[in-house]
């Protein structure tokens, strides 16, 4: 589930739908990973900028063995959200590939152990 928070910014229904729609692919990517909620925060940065408004988007999620957090700044709130979600996807894909590699290594090690145990048992019976 995605939790959306805002600071110094009112989130309209349309903007809320935009964030939910964009984050749906992220939810699918980490589905079934025993996670806590995905937290997405958007804030309009305080302070005066000569170029106009600045927006800061950040997101975080706790996955087994790792917490992932990403941040993005932009002059447009939607661009900040899209950039942050894209960065999120990259980090989650890295996590998943490392996790798969770790599982393969453990499986190979256990297979080697089973083979060596089997060979030792055959030697003992002879």
Coordinates of N, CA, C and O in Angstrom, one line a residue:
X1 N 0.8 -1.2 0.0 CA 0.0 0.0 0.0 C 0.9 1.2 0.0 O 1.9 1.3 0.6
X2 N 0.4 2.3 -0.7 CA 1.2 3.5 -0.8 C 0.6 4.5 0.1 O -0.6 4.8 0.1
X3 N 1.5 5.1 0.9 CA 1.1 6.2 1.8 C 1.6 7.5 1.2 O 2.8 7.6 1.0
X4 N 0.8 8.5 1.0 CA 1.2 9.8 0.4 C 1.1 10.9 1.5 O 0.1 11.0 2.1
X5 N 2.3 11.6 1.6 CA 2.3 12.7 2.6 C 2.7 13.9 1.8 O 3.4 13.9 0.8
X6 N 2.3 15.1 2.4 CA 2.7 16.3 1.7 C 3.1 17.4 2.8 O 2.7 17.3 4.0
X7 N 4.0 18.3 2.4 CA 4.4 19.4 3.3 C 4.4 20.7 2.5 O 5.0 20.7 1.4
X8 N 3.8 21.7 3.0 CA 3.7 23.0 2.3 C 3.1 22.9 1.0 O 3.3 23.7 0.1
X9 N 2.2 21.9 0.8 CA 1.6 21.7 -0.5 C 0.2 21.0 -0.3 O 0.2 20.0 0.5
X10 N -0.8 21.4 -0.9 CA -2.1 20.7 -0.9 C -2.2 19.8 -2.0 O -2.0 20.1 -3.2
X11 N -2.5 18.5 -1.7 CA -2.6 17.5 -2.8 C -4.0 17.4 -3.2 O -4.9 17.1 -2.4
X12 N -4.2 17.7 -4.5 CA -5.6 17.7 -5.0 C -5.9 16.2 -5.4 O -5.1 15.3 -5.4
X13 N -7.2 15.9 -5.6 CA -7.6 14.6 -6.0 C -6.9 14.1 -7.2 O -6.5 13.0 -7.3
X14 N -6.8 15.0 -8.2 CA -6.2 14.6 -9.5 C -4.7 14.3 -9.3 O -4.2 13.3 -9.8
X15 N -4.0 15.1 -8.4 CA -2.6 14.8 -8.2 C -2.4 13.5 -7.4 O -1.5 12.8 -7.6
X16 N -3.3 13.3 -6.5 CA -3.3 12.0 -5.7 C -3.5 10.8 -6.6 O -2.8 9.8 -6.5
X17 N -4.4 10.9 -7.6 CA -4.6 9.9 -8.5 C -3.4 9.7 -9.4 O -3.0 8.5 -9.7
X18 N -2.7 10.8 -9.8 CA -1.5 10.7 -10.6 C -0.4 9.9 -9.8 O 0.2 9.0 -10.4
X19 N -0.2 10.2 -8.6 CA 0.8 9.6 -7.7 C 0.4 8.1 -7.6 O 1.3 7.2 -7.7
X20 N -0.8 7.8 -7.3 CA -1.3 6.4 -7.2 C -1.1 5.6 -8.4 O -0.6 4.5 -8.4
X21 N -1.4 6.2 -9.6 CA -1.2 5.6 -10.9 C 0.2 5.3 -11.2 O 0.6 4.2 -11.6
X22 N 1.1 6.3 -10.9 CA 2.5 6.1 -11.2 C 3.2 5.1 -10.3 O 4.1 4.4 -10.6
X23 N 2.7 5.0 -9.0 CA 3.3 4.1 -8.1 C 2.7 2.7 -8.2 O 3.3 1.8 -7.5
X24 N 1.7 2.5 -9.0 CA 1.1 1.1 -9.1 C 2.2 0.1 -9.7 O 2.2 -1.0 -9.2
X25 N 3.0 0.6 -10.6 CA 4.0 -0.3 -11.2 C 5.0 -0.7 -10.2 O 5.6 -1.8 -10.1
X26 N 5.3 0.3 -9.3 CA 6.3 0.0 -8.2 C 5.7 -1.0 -7.2 O 6.4 -1.9 -6.8
X27 N 4.4 -0.9 -6.9 CA 3.8 -1.8 -6.0 C 3.8 -3.3 -6.6 O 4.1 -4.2 -5.9
X28 N 3.6 -3.4 -7.9 CA 3.7 -4.7 -8.6 C 5.1 -5.2 -8.5 O 5.3 -6.4 -8.3
X29 N 6.1 -4.4 -8.6 CA 7.5 -4.8 -8.6 C 7.9 -5.4 -7.3 O 8.6 -6.4 -7.2
X30 N 7.4 -4.9 -6.2 CA 7.8 -5.4 -4.9 C 6.7 -6.2 -4.2 O 6.8 -6.5 -3.0
X31 N 5.7 -6.5 -4.9 CA 4.5 -7.3 -4.3 C 5.1 -8.7 -3.8 O 5.9 -9.3 -4.4
X32 N 4.6 -9.0 -2.7 CA 4.9 -10.3 -2.1 C 6.3 -10.4 -1.5 O 6.9 -11.4 -1.3
X33 N 6.8 -9.3 -1.1 CA 8.1 -9.2 -0.5 C 8.1 -8.9 1.0 O 9.1 -8.5 1.6
X34 N 7.0 -9.1 1.7 CA 6.9 -8.9 3.1 C 7.3 -7.5 3.5 O 8.2 -7.3 4.3
X35 N 6.7 -6.5 2.8 CA 7.1 -5.1 3.0 C 6.2 -4.4 3.9 O 5.0 -4.8 4.1
X36 N 6.7 -3.3 4.4 CA 5.8 -2.3 5.0 C 5.3 -1.4 3.9 O 5.7 -1.6 2.7
X37 N 4.6 -0.4 4.2 CA 4.0 0.5 3.2 C 5.1 1.2 2.5 O 6.2 1.5 3.1
X38 N 4.8 1.6 1.3 CA 5.7 2.5 0.5 C 5.2 3.9 0.9 O 4.1 4.2 0.9
X39 N 6.2 4.7 1.4 CA 5.9 6.0 1.8 C 6.4 7.0 0.8 O 7.6 7.0 0.5
X40 N 5.5 7.8 0.2 CA 5.9 8.8 -0.7 C 5.6 10.2 -0.1 O 4.5 10.4 0.3
X41 N 6.6 11.1 -0.1 CA 6.4 12.4 0.5 C 6.8 13.4 -0.6 O 7.8 13.3 -1.3
X42 N 5.9 14.4 -0.8 CA 6.1 15.5 -1.7 C 6.0 16.8 -0.9 O 5.2 17.0 -0.1
X43 N 7.0 17.7 -1.2 CA 6.9 18.9 -0.5 C 7.4 20.1 -1.4 O 8.2 19.9 -2.3
X44 N 6.8 21.2 -1.1 CA 7.1 22.4 -1.8 C 8.2 23.0 -0.9 O 7.9 23.3 0.2
X45 N 9.4 23.2 -1.5 CA 10.5 23.7 -0.6 C 10.2 25.1 -0.2 O 9.9 26.0 -1.1
X46 N 10.5 25.4 1.0 CA 10.3 26.8 1.5 C 11.5 27.6 1.1 O 12.6 27.0 0.8
X47 N 11.4 28.8 1.0 CA 12.5 29.7 0.6 C 12.1 30.3 -0.7 O 11.2 29.9 -1.4
X48 N 12.9 31.4 -1.0 CA 12.6 32.1 -2.2 C 13.6 31.8 -3.2 O 14.8 31.8 -3.0
X49 N 13.2 31.3 -4.4 CA 14.1 31.0 -5.5 C 13.8 31.9 -6.6 O 12.6 32.2 -6.9
X50 N 14.8 32.4 -7.3 CA 14.6 33.3 -8.4 C 14.0 32.6 -9.6 O 13.4 33.2 -10.4
X51 N 14.2 31.3 -9.6 CA 13.7 30.5 -10.8 C 12.2 30.1 -10.6 O 11.6 29.5 -11.5
X52 N 11.7 30.2 -9.4 CA 10.3 29.8 -9.1 C 10.3 28.7 -8.1 O 11.2 28.6 -7.2
X53 N 9.2 27.9 -8.1 CA 9.0 26.9 -7.0 C 9.9 25.7 -7.3 O 10.2 25.4 -8.4
X54 N 10.3 25.1 -6.2 CA 11.0 23.8 -6.2 C 10.3 22.8 -5.4 O 9.7 23.1 -4.4
X55 N 10.2 21.6 -6.0 CA 9.6 20.5 -5.3 C 10.5 19.4 -5.0 O 11.5 19.1 -5.7
X56 N 10.3 18.7 -3.9 CA 11.2 17.7 -3.4 C 10.3 16.5 -3.1 O 9.3 16.5 -2.4
X57 N 10.6 15.4 -3.8 CA 9.9 14.1 -3.6 C 10.8 13.1 -3.0 O 12.0 13.0 -3.5
X58 N 10.4 12.4 -2.1 CA 11.2 11.3 -1.5 C 10.3 10.1 -1.2 O 9.1 10.2 -1.1
X59 N 10.9 8.9 -1.2 CA 10.1 7.7 -1.0 C 11.0 6.7 -0.3 O 12.2 6.7 -0.3
X60 N 10.3 5.9 0.5 CA 11.0 4.8 1.2 C 10.2 3.6 1.4 O 8.9 3.7 1.4
X61 N 10.9 2.5 1.5 CA 10.2 1.2 1.7 C 11.2 0.3 2.5 O 12.4 0.4 2.2
X62 N 10.7 -0.6 3.3 CA 11.5 -1.5 4.0 C 11.3 -2.9 3.4 O 10.2 -3.4 3.4
X63 N 12.4 -3.4 2.9 CA 12.3 -4.8 2.3 C 13.1 -5.7 3.2 O 14.0 -5.2 4.0
X64 N 12.9 -7.0 3.2 CA 13.7 -7.9 4.1 C 15.2 -7.7 3.9 O 15.7 -7.9 2.8
X65 N 15.9 -7.2 4.9 CA 17.3 -7.1 4.8 C 17.8 -5.7 4.3 O 19.0 -5.4 4.3
X66 N 16.9 -4.9 3.9 CA 17.3 -3.6 3.4 C 16.2 -2.5 3.4 O 15.0 -2.9 3.1
X67 N 16.6 -1.3 3.7 CA 15.6 -0.2 3.5 C 16.0 0.6 2.3 O 17.2 0.9 2.2
X68 N 15.1 0.9 1.5 CA 15.4 1.7 0.3 C 14.8 3.0 0.4 O 13.6 3.1 0.7
X69 N 15.6 4.1 0.1 CA 15.0 5.4 0.1 C 15.6 6.2 -1.1 O 16.8 6.0 -1.4
X70 N 14.8 6.9 -1.7 CA 15.2 7.7 -2.9 C 14.6 9.1 -2.8 O 13.7 9.4 -2.1
X71 N 15.3 10.1 -3.5 CA 14.9 11.5 -3.4 C 15.1 12.1 -4.8 O 15.9 11.7 -5.6
X72 N 14.2 13.1 -5.1 CA 14.3 13.8 -6.4 C 13.8 15.2 -6.2 O 12.9 15.5 -5.4
X73 N 14.5 16.1 -6.8 CA 14.1 17.6 -6.8 C 13.8 18.0 -8.2 O 14.5 17.6 -9.2
X74 N 12.8 18.9 -8.4 CA 12.5 19.4 -9.7 C 11.7 20.7 -9.5 O 11.1 21.0 -8.4
X75 N 11.6 21.4 -10.6 CA 10.7 22.6 -10.6 C 9.3 22.3 -10.8 O 8.4 23.2 -10.7
X76 N 9.0 21.1 -11.2 CA 7.6 20.6 -11.4 C 7.3 19.4 -10.5 O 8.1 18.5 -10.4
X77 N 6.2 19.5 -9.8 CA 5.9 18.4 -8.8 C 5.8 17.1 -9.5 O 6.2 16.0 -9.0
X78 N 5.1 17.0 -10.6 CA 4.9 15.8 -11.3 C 6.3 15.2 -11.8 O 6.5 14.0 -11.7
X79 N 7.2 16.0 -12.3 CA 8.5 15.5 -12.7 C 9.3 15.0 -11.5 O 10.0 14.0 -11.6
X80 N 9.1 15.6 -10.4 CA 9.8 15.1 -9.1 C 9.3 13.8 -8.8 O 10.0 12.9 -8.4
X81 N 8.0 13.6 -8.8 CA 7.4 12.3 -8.5 C 7.8 11.2 -9.5 O 8.2 10.1 -9.1
X82 N 7.7 11.5 -10.8 CA 8.1 10.5 -11.8 C 9.6 10.2 -11.7 O 10.0 9.0 -11.7
X83 N 10.5 11.1 -11.5 CA 11.9 10.9 -11.3 C 12.2 10.0 -10.1 O 13.0 9.1 -10.1
X84 N 11.5 10.3 -9.0 CA 11.6 9.6 -7.8 C 11.2 8.1 -7.9 O 11.9 7.2 -7.5
X85 N 10.1 7.9 -8.6 CA 9.6 6.5 -8.8 C 10.5 5.8 -9.8 O 10.7 4.6 -9.5
X86 N 11.0 6.4 -10.8 CA 12.0 5.8 -11.7 C 13.2 5.3 -10.9 O 13.7 4.2 -11.1
X87 N 13.7 6.2 -10.0 CA 14.9 5.9 -9.2 C 14.5 4.7 -8.3 O 15.4 3.8 -8.0
X88 N 13.3 4.7 -7.7 CA 12.8 3.7 -6.9 C 12.9 2.3 -7.6 O 13.3 1.3 -7.0
X89 N 12.4 2.3 -8.8 CA 12.3 1.1 -9.6 C 13.7 0.5 -9.8 O 14.0 -0.7 -9.7
X90 N 14.7 1.4 -10.1 CA 16.1 1.0 -10.3 C 16.6 0.3 -9.0 O 17.2 -0.8 -9.1
X91 N 16.4 0.9 -7.9 CA 16.9 0.4 -6.6 C 16.2 -0.9 -6.3 O 16.9 -1.8 -5.8
X92 N 14.9 -1.0 -6.5 CA 14.2 -2.3 -6.2 C 14.7 -3.4 -7.1 O 14.9 -4.5 -6.7
X93 N 15.0 -3.1 -8.4 CA 15.5 -4.1 -9.3 C 16.9 -4.5 -8.9 O 17.2 -5.7 -9.0
X94 N 17.7 -3.6 -8.4 CA 19.0 -4.0 -7.9 C 18.9 -4.9 -6.7 O 19.6 -5.9 -6.6
X95 N 18.0 -4.6 -5.8 CA 17.8 -5.4 -4.6 C 17.3 -6.8 -5.0 O 17.8 -7.8 -4.5
X96 N 16.4 -6.9 -6.0 CA 15.9 -8.2 -6.4 C 17.0 -9.0 -7.0 O 17.1 -10.2 -6.8
X97 N 17.8 -8.4 -7.9 CA 18.9 -9.2 -8.5 C 19.9 -9.6 -7.5 O 20.4 -10.8 -7.6
X98 N 20.2 -8.8 -6.5 CA 21.2 -9.2 -5.5 C 20.6 -10.4 -4.7 O 21.3 -11.3 -4.3
X99 N 19.3 -10.3 -4.4 CA 18.6 -11.3 -3.6 C 18.6 -12.6 -4.4 O 18.8 -13.7 -3.8
X100 N 18.3 -12.6 -5.7 CA 18.3 -13.8 -6.5 C 19.6 -14.4 -6.5 O 19.8 -15.7 -6.5
X101 N 20.7 -13.6 -6.7 CA 22.0 -14.1 -6.8 C 22.4 -14.8 -5.4 O 23.0 -15.8 -5.4
X102 N 22.0 -14.2 -4.3 CA 22.3 -14.7 -3.0 C 21.6 -16.1 -2.9 O 22.2 -17.0 -2.3
X103 N 20.4 -16.2 -3.3 CA 19.6 -17.5 -3.2 C 20.3 -18.5 -4.1 O 20.5 -19.7 -3.6
X104 N 20.8 -18.2 -5.3 CA 21.5 -19.1 -6.1 C 22.8 -19.6 -5.5 O 23.1 -20.8 -5.5
X105 N 23.5 -18.7 -4.9 CA 24.8 -19.1 -4.2 C 24.5 -20.1 -3.1 O 25.2 -21.1 -2.9
X106 N 23.5 -19.8 -2.3 CA 23.1 -20.6 -1.1 C 22.7 -22.0 -1.7 O 23.0 -23.0 -1.1
X107 N 21.9 -22.0 -2.8 CA 21.5 -23.3 -3.3 C 22.6 -24.1 -3.9 O 22.7 -25.3 -3.7
X108 N 23.6 -23.4 -4.5 CA 24.8 -24.1 -5.0 C 25.6 -24.7 -3.9 O 26.1 -25.8 -4.0
X109 N 25.8 -23.9 -2.8 CA 26.5 -24.4 -1.7 C 25.8 -25.6 -1.0 O 26.5 -26.5 -0.6
X110 N 24.5 -25.5 -0.9 CA 23.8 -26.7 -0.3 C 23.9 -27.9 -1.2 O 24.0 -29.0 -0.8
X111 N 23.8 -27.7 -2.5 CA 24.0 -28.8 -3.5 C 25.4 -29.4 -3.4 O 25.5 -30.7 -3.4
X112 N 26.4 -28.6 -3.2 CA 27.8 -29.1 -3.1 C 27.9 -29.9 -1.8 O 28.5 -30.9 -1.7
X113 N 27.3 -29.4 -0.7 CA 27.3 -30.0 0.6 C 26.6 -31.4 0.5 O 27.1 -32.4 1.0
X114 N 25.4 -31.4 -0.1 CA 24.7 -32.7 -0.3 C 25.5 -33.7 -1.1 O 25.5 -34.9 -0.8
X115 N 26.2 -33.2 -2.2 CA 27.0 -34.2 -3.0 C 28.1 -34.7 -2.2 O 28.4 -35.9 -2.2
X116 N 28.8 -33.8 -1.4 CA 30.0 -34.3 -0.6 C 29.5 -35.2 0.5 O 30.2 -36.2 0.8
X117 N 28.4 -35.0 1.1 CA 27.8 -35.8 2.1 C 27.5 -37.2 1.5 O 27.7 -38.2 2.1
X118 N 26.9 -37.2 0.3 CA 26.5 -38.4 -0.3 C 27.7 -39.2 -0.7 O 27.7 -40.4 -0.5
X119 N 28.8 -38.6 -1.2 CA 30.0 -39.3 -1.5 C 30.7 -39.9 -0.3 O 31.2 -41.0 -0.3
X120 N 30.6 -39.1 0.8 CA 31.2 -39.6 2.1 C 30.4 -40.8 2.6 O 31.0 -41.8 3.1
X121 N 29.1 -40.8 2.5 CA 28.3 -41.9 2.9 C 28.6 -43.2 2.1 O 28.6 -44.3 2.6
X122 N 28.8 -43.0 0.8 CA 29.1 -44.1 -0.1 C 30.5 -44.7 0.2 O 30.7 -45.9 0.2
X123 N 31.4 -43.8 0.5 CA 32.8 -44.3 0.9 C 32.7 -45.1 2.2 O 33.4 -46.1 2.4
X124 N 31.9 -44.7 3.1 CA 31.8 -45.4 4.4 C 31.1 -46.7 4.3 O 31.4 -47.7 5.0
X125 N 30.2 -46.9 3.3 CA 29.5 -48.2 3.2 C 30.4 -49.2 2.4 O 30.1 -50.4 2.5
X126 N 31.4 -48.7 1.7 CA 32.2 -49.7 1.0 C 33.3 -50.3 1.8 O 33.7 -50.5 2.7

